[in-house]
Short mmCIF file of C-alpha atoms in Angstrom, two decimals:
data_model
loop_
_atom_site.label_atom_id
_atom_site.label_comp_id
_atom_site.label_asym_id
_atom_site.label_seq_id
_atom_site.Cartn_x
_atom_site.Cartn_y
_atom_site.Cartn_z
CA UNK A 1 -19.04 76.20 2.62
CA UNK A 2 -16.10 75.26 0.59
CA UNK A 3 -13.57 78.26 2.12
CA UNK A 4 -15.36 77.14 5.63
CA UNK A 5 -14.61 73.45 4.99
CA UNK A 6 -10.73 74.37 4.27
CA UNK A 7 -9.97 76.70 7.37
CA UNK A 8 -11.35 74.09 9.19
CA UNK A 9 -9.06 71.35 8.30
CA UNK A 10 -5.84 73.54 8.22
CA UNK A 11 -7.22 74.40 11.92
CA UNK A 12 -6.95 70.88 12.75
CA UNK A 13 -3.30 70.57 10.89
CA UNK A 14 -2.01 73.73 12.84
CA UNK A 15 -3.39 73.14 15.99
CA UNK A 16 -1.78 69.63 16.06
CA UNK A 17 1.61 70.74 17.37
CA UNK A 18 0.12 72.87 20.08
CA UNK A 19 -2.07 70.48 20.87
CA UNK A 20 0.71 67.98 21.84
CA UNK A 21 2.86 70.15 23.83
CA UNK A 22 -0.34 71.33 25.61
CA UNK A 23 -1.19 67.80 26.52
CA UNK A 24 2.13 67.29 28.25
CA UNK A 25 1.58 70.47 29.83
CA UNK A 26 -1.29 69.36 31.34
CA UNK A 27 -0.18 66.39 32.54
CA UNK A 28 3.00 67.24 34.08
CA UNK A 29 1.70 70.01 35.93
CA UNK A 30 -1.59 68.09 36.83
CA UNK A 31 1.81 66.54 39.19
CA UNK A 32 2.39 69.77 40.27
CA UNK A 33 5.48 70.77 38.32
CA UNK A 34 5.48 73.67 36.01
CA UNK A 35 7.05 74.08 32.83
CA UNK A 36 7.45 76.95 30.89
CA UNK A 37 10.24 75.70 28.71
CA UNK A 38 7.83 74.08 26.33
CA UNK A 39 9.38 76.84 23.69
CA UNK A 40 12.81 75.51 23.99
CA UNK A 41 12.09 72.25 24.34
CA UNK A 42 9.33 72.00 21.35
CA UNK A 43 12.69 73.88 19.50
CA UNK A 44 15.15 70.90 20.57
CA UNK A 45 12.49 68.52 19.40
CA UNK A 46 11.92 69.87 16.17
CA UNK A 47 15.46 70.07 15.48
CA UNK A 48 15.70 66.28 16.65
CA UNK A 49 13.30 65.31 14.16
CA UNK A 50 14.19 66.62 10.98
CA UNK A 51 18.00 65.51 11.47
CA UNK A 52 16.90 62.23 12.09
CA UNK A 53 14.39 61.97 9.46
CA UNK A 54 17.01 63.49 7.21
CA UNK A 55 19.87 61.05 7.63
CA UNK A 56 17.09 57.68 7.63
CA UNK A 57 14.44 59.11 5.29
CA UNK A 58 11.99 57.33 8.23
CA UNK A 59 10.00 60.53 9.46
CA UNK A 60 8.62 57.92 12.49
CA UNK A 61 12.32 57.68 13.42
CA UNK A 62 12.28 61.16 13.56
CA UNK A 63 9.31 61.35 15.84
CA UNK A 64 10.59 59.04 18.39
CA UNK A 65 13.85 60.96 17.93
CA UNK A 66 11.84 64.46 19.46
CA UNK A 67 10.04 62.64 21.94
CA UNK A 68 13.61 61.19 23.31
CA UNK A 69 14.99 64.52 22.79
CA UNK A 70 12.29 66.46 24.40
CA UNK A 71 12.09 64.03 27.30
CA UNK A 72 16.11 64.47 27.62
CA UNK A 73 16.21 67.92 27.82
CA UNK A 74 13.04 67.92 30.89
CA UNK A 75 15.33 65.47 32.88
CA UNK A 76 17.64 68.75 33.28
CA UNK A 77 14.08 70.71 34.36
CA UNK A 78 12.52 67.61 36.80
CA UNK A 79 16.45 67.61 38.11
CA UNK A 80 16.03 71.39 38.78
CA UNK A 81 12.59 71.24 40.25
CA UNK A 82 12.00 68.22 41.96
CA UNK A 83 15.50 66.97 43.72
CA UNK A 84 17.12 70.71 44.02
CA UNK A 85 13.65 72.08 44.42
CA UNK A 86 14.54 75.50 42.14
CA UNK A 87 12.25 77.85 41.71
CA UNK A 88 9.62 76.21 38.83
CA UNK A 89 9.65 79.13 37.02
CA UNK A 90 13.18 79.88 36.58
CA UNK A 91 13.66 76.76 35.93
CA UNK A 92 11.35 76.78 32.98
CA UNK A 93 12.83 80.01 31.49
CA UNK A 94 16.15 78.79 31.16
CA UNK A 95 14.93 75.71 29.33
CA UNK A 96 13.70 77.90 26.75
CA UNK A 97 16.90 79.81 25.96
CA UNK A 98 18.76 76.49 26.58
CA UNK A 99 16.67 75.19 23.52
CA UNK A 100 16.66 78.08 21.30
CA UNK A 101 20.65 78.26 21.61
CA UNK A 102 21.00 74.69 21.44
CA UNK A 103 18.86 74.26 18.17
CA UNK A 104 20.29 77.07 16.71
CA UNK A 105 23.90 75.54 17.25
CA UNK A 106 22.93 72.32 15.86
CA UNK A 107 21.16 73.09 13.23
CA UNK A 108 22.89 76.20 11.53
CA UNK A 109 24.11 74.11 8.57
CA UNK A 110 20.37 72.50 7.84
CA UNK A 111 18.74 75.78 7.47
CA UNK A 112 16.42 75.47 4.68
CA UNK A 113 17.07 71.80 4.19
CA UNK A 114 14.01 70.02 3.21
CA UNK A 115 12.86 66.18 3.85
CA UNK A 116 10.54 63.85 2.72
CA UNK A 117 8.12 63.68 6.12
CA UNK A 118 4.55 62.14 6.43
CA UNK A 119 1.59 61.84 3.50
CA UNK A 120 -1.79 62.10 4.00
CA UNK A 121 -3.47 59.01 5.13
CA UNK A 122 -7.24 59.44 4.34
CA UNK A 123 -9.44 56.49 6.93
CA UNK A 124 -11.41 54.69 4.87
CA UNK A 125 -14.98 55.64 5.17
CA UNK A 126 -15.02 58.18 7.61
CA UNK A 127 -13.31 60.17 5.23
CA UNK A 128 -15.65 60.46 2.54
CA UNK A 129 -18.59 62.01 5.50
CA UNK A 130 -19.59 65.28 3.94
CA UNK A 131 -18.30 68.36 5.75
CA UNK A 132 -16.57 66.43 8.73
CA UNK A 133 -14.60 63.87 6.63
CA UNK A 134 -12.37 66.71 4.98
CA UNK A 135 -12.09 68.37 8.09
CA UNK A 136 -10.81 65.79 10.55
CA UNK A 137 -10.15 62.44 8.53
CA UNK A 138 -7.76 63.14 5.86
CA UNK A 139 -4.93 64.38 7.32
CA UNK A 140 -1.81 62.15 8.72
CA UNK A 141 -0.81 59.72 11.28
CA UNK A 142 0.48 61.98 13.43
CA UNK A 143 -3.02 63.69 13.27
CA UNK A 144 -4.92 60.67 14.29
CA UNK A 145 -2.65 59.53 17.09
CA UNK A 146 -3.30 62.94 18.81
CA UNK A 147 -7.13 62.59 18.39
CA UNK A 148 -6.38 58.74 20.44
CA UNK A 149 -4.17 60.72 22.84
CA UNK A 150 -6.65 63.40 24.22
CA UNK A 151 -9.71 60.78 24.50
CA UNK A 152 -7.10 58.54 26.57
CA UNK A 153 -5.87 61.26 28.64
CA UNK A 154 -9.69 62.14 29.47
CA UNK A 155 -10.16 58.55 30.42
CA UNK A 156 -6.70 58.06 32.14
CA UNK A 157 -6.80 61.63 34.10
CA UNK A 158 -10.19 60.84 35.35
CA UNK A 159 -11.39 57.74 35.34
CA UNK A 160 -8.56 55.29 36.34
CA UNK A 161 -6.48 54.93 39.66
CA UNK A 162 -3.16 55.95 38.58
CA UNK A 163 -5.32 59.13 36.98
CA UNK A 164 -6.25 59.58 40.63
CA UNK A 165 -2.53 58.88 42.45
CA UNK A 166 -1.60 61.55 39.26
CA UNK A 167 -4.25 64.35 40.33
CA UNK A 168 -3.69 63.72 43.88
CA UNK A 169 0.22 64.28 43.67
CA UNK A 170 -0.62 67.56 42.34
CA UNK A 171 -3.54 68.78 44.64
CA UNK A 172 -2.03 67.23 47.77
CA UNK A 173 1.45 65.73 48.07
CA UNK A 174 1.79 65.57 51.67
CA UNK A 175 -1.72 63.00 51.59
CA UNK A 176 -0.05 61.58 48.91
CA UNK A 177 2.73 60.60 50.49
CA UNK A 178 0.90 59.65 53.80
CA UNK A 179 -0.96 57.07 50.97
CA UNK A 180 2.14 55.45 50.27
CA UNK A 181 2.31 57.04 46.86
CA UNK A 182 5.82 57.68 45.56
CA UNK A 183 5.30 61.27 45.19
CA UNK A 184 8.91 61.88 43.78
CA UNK A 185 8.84 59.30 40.94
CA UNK A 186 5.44 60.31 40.13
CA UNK A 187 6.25 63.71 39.45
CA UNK A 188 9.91 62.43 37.63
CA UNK A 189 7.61 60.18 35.35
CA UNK A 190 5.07 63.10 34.32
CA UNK A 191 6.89 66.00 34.00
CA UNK A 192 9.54 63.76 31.96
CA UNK A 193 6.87 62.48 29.91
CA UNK A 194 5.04 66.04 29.04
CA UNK A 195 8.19 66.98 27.91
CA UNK A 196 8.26 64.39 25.29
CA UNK A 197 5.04 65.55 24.31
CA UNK A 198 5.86 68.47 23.63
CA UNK A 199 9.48 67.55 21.70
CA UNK A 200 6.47 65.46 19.62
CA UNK A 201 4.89 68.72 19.20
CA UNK A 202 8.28 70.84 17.71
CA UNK A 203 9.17 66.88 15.71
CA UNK A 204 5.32 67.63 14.14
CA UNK A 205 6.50 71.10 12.87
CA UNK A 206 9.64 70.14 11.31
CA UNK A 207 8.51 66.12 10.04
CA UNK A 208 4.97 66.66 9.08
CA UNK A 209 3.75 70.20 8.73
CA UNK A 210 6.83 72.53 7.14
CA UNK A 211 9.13 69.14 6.37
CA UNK A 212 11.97 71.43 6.94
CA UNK A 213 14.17 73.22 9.37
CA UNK A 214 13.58 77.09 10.18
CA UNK A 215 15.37 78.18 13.35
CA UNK A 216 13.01 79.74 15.60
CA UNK A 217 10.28 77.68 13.85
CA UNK A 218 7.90 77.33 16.61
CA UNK A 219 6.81 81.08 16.79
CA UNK A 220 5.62 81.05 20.15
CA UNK A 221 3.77 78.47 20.04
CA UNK A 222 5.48 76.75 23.30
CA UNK A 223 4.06 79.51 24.93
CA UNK A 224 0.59 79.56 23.50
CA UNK A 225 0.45 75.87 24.66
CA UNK A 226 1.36 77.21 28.35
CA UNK A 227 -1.30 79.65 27.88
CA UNK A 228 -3.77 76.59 26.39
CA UNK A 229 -3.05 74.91 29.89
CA UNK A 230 -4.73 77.24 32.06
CA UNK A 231 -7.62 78.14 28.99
CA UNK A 232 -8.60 74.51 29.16
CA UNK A 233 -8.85 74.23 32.92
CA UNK A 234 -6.36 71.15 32.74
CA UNK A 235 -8.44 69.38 31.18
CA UNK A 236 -6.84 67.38 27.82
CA UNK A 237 -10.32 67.93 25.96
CA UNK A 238 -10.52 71.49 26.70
CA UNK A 239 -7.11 71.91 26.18
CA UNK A 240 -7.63 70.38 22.08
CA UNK A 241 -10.27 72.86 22.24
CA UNK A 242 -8.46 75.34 22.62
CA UNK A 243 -5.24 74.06 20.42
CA UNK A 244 -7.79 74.16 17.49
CA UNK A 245 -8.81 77.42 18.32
CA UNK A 246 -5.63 78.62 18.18
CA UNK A 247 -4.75 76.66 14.80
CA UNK A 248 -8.39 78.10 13.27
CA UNK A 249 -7.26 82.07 14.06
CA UNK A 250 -3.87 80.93 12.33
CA UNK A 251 -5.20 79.40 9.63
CA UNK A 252 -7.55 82.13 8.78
CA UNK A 253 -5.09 84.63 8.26
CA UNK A 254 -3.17 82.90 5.95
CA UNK A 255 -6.28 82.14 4.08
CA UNK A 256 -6.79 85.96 4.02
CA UNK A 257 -3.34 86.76 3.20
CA UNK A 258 -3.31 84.28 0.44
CA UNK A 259 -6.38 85.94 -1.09
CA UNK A 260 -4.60 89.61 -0.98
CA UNK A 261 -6.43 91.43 1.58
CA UNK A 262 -5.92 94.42 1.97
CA UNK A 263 -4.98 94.51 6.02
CA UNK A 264 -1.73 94.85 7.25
CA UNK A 265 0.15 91.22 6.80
CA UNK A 266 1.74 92.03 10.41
CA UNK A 267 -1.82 92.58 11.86
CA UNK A 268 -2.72 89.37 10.40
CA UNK A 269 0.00 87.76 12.05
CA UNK A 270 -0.75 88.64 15.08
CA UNK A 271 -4.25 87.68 15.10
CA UNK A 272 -3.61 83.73 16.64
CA UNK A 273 -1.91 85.24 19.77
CA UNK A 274 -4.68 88.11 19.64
CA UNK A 275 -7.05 85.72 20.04
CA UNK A 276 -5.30 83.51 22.42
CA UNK A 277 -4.34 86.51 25.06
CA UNK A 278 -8.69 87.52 24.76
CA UNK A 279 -9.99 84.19 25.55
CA UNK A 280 -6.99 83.15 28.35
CA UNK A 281 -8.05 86.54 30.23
CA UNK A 282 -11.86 85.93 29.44
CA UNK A 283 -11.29 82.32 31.16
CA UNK A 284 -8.89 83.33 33.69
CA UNK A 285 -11.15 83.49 36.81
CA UNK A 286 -9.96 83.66 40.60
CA UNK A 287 -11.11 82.31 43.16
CA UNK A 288 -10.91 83.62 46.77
CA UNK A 289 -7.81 82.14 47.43
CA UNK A 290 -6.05 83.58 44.70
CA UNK A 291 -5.32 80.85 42.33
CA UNK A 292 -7.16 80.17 38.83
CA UNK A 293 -9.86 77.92 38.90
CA UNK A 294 -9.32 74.41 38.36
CA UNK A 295 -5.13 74.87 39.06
CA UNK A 296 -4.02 72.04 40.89
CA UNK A 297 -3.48 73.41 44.10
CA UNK A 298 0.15 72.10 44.86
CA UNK A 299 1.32 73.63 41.08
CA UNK A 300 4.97 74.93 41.46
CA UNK A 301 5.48 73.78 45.31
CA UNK A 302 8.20 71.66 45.90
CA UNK A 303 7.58 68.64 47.85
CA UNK A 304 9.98 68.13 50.64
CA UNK A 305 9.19 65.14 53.15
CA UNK A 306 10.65 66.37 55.88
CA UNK A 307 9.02 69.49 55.76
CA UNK A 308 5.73 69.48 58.77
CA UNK A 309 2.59 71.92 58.18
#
């Protein structure tokens, strides 16, 4: 129960990061705008954070400072997609280069630098519940604010009018627009704001969870949140699901490593995205018209106004 009890809470710690950049994923292309950067810009938002923490010793700072960052660096994107109307995917692949080149620039002097980030912050009471405290209620801030952020989302997405202006930008712009709803800005404001999401996510790595800078540090995980996306059905509690998931399989196998068995260590790395690629295709289900179920249905179209069907 003990060994169960501890996978379970590192789960939670390392699927916190994905879980972020997952729910701006799912919110920005809930508009209909696609972005596979989240690699590059998770990168650019890690990087953000730990400088920032560095030279204030205020990890908060250096959260806000990946959110800006990440949100910065997915103007370039919602530039590319939404005004010039590039192609969404393109789009999104040179946002990850542009981030792994651009942290690796910055940050080739603060390799292996460390900083003082976040400390546990154990809630009062709910902590001390046998079996779940340890597991969800004695991590950090950061860890809390994300549980807030995916019951919001849930509520927001779903049950709230600008939830419903937000899913109908993505399913239907053209009745969105005959509406009167601003379908531009809309998508501008979402795909702007999943992108500071997911700089939260890379600040996470780098402030709270390794409290130093690695380049490369995310691992893929930009693209396991992409992959979370479509797993959850874009839905945010699905998508935490899923994030947890992912951050259970990881865990795991450094628990296993750590107790010296005897599989390969590469195998065991592997295992997370494994796992990941098994349940994606298991969930993965068409539908007649060709498009996953539950995928808004105006994903990676550009809007144009002029344009008559």
């Amino acid at each position: 129960m003990e060994f169960l009890t501890v996978v379970l809470a590192a789960a939670v710690r390392s699927g916190t990061p994905v879980l972020y950049a997952s729910l701006g994923e799912v919110i920005s292309e809930r508009a209909g705008v696609m972005n596979l950067g989240l690699e590059g810009i998770m990168l650019v938002g890690a990087y953000a954070g730990f400088a920032v923490t560095m030279a204030t010793g205020d990890p908060w700072l250096g959260i806000a400072a990946s959110f800006a960052a990440g949100c910065a660096i997915t103007l370039i994107h919602a530039f590319l997609c939404i005004t010039l109307m590039c192609n969404q995917v393109v789009s999104g692949l040179a946002m990850v280069l542009t981030g792994y080149g651009l942290s690796a620039l910055m940050g080739r002097t603060a390799i292996g630098q460390t900083i003082q980030g976040m400390k546990q912050m154990n809630l009062p009471l709910l902590a001390d519940i046998p079996f779940i405290g340890p597991i969800f209620f004695q991590h950090n801030a950061m860890v809390y604010l994300s549980y807030i952020l995916v019951i919001f989302l849930c509520w927001f997405i779903f049950f709230t009018r600008p939830g419903l202006n937000l899913r109908a930008v993505g399913e239907n712009p053209r009745a969105a627009d005959a509406m009167g709803l601003p379908v531009t800005r809309i998508r501008y404001f979402y795909c702007i704001l999943g992108g500071g999401l997911a700089g939260v996510g890379g600040g996470y790595l780098s402030v709270v969870y390794a409290q130093m800078w690695i380049e490369g540090m995310t691992a893929g995980r930009g693209w396991i949140a992409v992959a979370l996306v479509i797993f959850g059905l874009w839905n945010p509690a699905r998508a935490a699901l899923g994030a947890y998931l992912f951050g259970g399989v990881e865990a795991l196998q450094l628990r296993l490593q750590a107790m010296g068995s005897t599989i390969s260590t590469s195998l065991l790395m592997t295992l997370p995205y494994i796992m990941t690629i098994i349940v994606l295709t298991a969930v993965s289900v068409r539908a007649g018209k060709g498009r996953l179920l539950g995928a808004p249905a105006a994903l990676g179209i550009p809007f144009r106004r002029e344009d008559r069907e």
